[in-house]
Coordinates of C-alpha atoms in Angstrom, one line a residue:
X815 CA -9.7 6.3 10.7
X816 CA -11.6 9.2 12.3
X817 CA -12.0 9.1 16.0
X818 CA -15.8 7.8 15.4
X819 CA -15.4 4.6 13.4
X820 CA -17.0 6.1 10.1
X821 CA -14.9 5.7 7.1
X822 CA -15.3 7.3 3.4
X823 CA -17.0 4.7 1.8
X824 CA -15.4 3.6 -2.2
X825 CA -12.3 5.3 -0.7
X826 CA -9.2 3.2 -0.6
X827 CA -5.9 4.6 2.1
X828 CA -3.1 3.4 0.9
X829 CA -0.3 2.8 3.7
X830 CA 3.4 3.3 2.9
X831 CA 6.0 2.6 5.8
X832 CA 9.3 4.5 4.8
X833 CA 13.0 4.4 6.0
X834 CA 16.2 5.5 3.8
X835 CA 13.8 4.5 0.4
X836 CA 14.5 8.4 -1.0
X837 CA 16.1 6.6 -4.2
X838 CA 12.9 4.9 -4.6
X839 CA 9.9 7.1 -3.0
X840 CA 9.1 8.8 -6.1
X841 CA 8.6 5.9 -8.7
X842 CA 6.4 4.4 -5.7
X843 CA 4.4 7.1 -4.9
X844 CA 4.4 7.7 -8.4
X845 CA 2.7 4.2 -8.6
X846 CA -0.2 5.4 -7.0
X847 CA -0.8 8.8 -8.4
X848 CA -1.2 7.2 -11.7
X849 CA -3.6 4.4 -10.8
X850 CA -6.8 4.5 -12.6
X851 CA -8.7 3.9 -9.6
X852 CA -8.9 7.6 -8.1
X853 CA -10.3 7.6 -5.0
X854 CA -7.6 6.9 -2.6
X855 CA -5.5 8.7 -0.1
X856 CA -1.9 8.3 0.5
X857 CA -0.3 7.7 3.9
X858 CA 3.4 7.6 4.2
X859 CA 4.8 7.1 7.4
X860 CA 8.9 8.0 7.9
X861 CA 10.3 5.6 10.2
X862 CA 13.2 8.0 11.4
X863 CA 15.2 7.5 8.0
X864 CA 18.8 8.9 7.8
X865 CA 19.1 9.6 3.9
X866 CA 16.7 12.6 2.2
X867 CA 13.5 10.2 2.1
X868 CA 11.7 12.5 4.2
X869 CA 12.3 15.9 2.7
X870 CA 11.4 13.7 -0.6
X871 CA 8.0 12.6 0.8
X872 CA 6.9 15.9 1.7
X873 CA 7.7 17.6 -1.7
X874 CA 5.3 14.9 -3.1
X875 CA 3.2 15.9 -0.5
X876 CA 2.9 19.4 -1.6
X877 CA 1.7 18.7 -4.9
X878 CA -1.2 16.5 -4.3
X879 CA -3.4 16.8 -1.3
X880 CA -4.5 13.4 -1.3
X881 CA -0.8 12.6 0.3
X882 CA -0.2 13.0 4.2
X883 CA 3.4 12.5 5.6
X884 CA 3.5 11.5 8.9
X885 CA 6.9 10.8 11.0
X886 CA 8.2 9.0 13.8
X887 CA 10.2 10.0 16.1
X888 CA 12.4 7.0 16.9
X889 CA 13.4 4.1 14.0
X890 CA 10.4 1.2 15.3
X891 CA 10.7 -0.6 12.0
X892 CA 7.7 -2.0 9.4
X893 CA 5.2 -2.6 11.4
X894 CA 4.9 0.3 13.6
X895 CA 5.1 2.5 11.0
X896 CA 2.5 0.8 9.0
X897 CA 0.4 0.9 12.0
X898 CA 1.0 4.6 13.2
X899 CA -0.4 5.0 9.3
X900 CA -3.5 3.0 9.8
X901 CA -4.7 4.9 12.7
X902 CA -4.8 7.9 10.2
X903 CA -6.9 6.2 7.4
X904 CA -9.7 7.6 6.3
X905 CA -10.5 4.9 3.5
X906 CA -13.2 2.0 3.7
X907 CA -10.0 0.0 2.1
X908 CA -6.8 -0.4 3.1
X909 CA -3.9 -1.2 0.6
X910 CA -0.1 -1.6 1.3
X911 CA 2.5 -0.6 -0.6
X912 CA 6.2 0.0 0.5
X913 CA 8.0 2.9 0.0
X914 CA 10.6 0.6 -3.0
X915 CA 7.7 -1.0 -4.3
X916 CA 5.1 0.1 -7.6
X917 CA 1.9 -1.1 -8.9
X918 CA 0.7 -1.0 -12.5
X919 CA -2.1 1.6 -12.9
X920 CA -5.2 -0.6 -12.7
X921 CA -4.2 -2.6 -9.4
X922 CA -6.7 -0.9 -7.2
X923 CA -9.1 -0.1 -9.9
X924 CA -9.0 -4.2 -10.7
X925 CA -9.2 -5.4 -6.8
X926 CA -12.0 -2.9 -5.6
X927 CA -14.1 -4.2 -8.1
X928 CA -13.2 -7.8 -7.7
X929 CA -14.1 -7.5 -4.3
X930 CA -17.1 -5.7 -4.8
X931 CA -18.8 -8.1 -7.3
X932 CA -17.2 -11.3 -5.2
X933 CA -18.5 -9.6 -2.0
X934 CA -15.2 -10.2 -0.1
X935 CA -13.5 -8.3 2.8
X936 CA -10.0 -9.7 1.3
X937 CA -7.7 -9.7 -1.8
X938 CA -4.2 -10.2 -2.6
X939 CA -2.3 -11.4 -6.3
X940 CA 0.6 -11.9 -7.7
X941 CA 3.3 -9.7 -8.2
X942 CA 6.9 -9.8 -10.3
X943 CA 10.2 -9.1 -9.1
X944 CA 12.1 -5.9 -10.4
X945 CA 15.9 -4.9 -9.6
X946 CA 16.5 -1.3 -8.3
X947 CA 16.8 0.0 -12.1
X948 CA 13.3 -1.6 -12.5
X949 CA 14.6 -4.2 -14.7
X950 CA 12.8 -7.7 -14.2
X951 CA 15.0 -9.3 -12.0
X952 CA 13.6 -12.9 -12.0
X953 CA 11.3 -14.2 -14.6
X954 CA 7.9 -15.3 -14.5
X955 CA 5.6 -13.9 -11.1
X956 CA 5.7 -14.8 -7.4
X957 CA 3.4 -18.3 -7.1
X958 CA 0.2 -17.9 -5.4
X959 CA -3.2 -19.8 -4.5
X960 CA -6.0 -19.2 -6.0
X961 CA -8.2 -18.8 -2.5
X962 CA -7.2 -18.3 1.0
X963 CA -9.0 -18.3 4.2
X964 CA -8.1 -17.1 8.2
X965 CA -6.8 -20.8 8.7
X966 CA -4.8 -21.1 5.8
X967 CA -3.0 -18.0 6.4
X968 CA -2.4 -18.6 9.8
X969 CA -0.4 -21.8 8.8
X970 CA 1.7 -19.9 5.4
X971 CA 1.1 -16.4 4.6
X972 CA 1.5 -16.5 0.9
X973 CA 0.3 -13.1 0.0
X974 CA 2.5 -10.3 -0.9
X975 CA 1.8 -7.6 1.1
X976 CA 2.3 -5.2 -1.4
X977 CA -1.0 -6.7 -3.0
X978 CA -3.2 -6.7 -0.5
X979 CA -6.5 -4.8 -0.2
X980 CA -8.6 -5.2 3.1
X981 CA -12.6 -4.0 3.1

């Protein structure tokens, strides 16, 4: 976000924390390059990995100037890499997606304009499980409700975070 709270409306950042994913970065940045939805911006964050996920992450950069790289300096884990990427984001929407995760092409393109016509500041789905060769690993999707609220959440957090899109 820029230093005076204004954000590009319509546009969605899409945070990716990173460590030792370099067998996987490409197929999930990949994810995101192809979505239909274009109007996004890539954050990656390295959390001090040890294996080539870095050098990969930059490379991508090169090629599309809607990715930023960012790096840490010590190994923090998830969450403080995910945050050191949100205090970059430019994007009226936030999204997360891990650096050995993928979406199918219409994910954001489907959940903007759910939200939009629903009018809410929240949305998550459901998601299915892949092995590293991206395989389906378990049939059938990961079970979600239909509706969630602040309460609900608070008591089980059902909601992948990899589907997730904040207003």
């Amino acid at each position: 976000m820029d230093k005076n709270n204004v954000y590009i409306d319509d546009m969605v950042s899409v945070i990716m924390p990173a460590y030792n994913s370099g067998a996987y970065i490409e197929d999930a940045v990949k994810s995101v390059i192809e979505q239909t939805y274009e109007n996004w911006e890539l954050i990656i964050c390295d959390d001090k990995s040890t294996d080539d996920t870095l050098s990969k992450a930059k490379k991508l950069a090169a090629d599309d100037n809607r990715i930023t790289v960012l790096a840490t300096e010590k190994n923090s884990g998830v969450a403080a890499a995910r945050n050191t990427a949100m205090d970059e984001a430019k994007g009226r929407y936030i999204a997360f997606l891990d650096s050995d995760d993928c979406w199918k092409p219409e994910k954001l393109e489907k959940q903007i304009g759910f939200m939009n016509d629903k009018k809410c500041a929240f949305c998550y789905s459901s998601y299915s499980f892949i092995d590293e060769n991206g395989n389906a690993a378990r049939s059938g999707k990961a079970p979600i409700k239909k509706s969630a609220d602040y309460k609900s959440l608070l008591k089980d957090n059902f909601t992948g975070t990899l589907t997730i899109v904040l207003d």
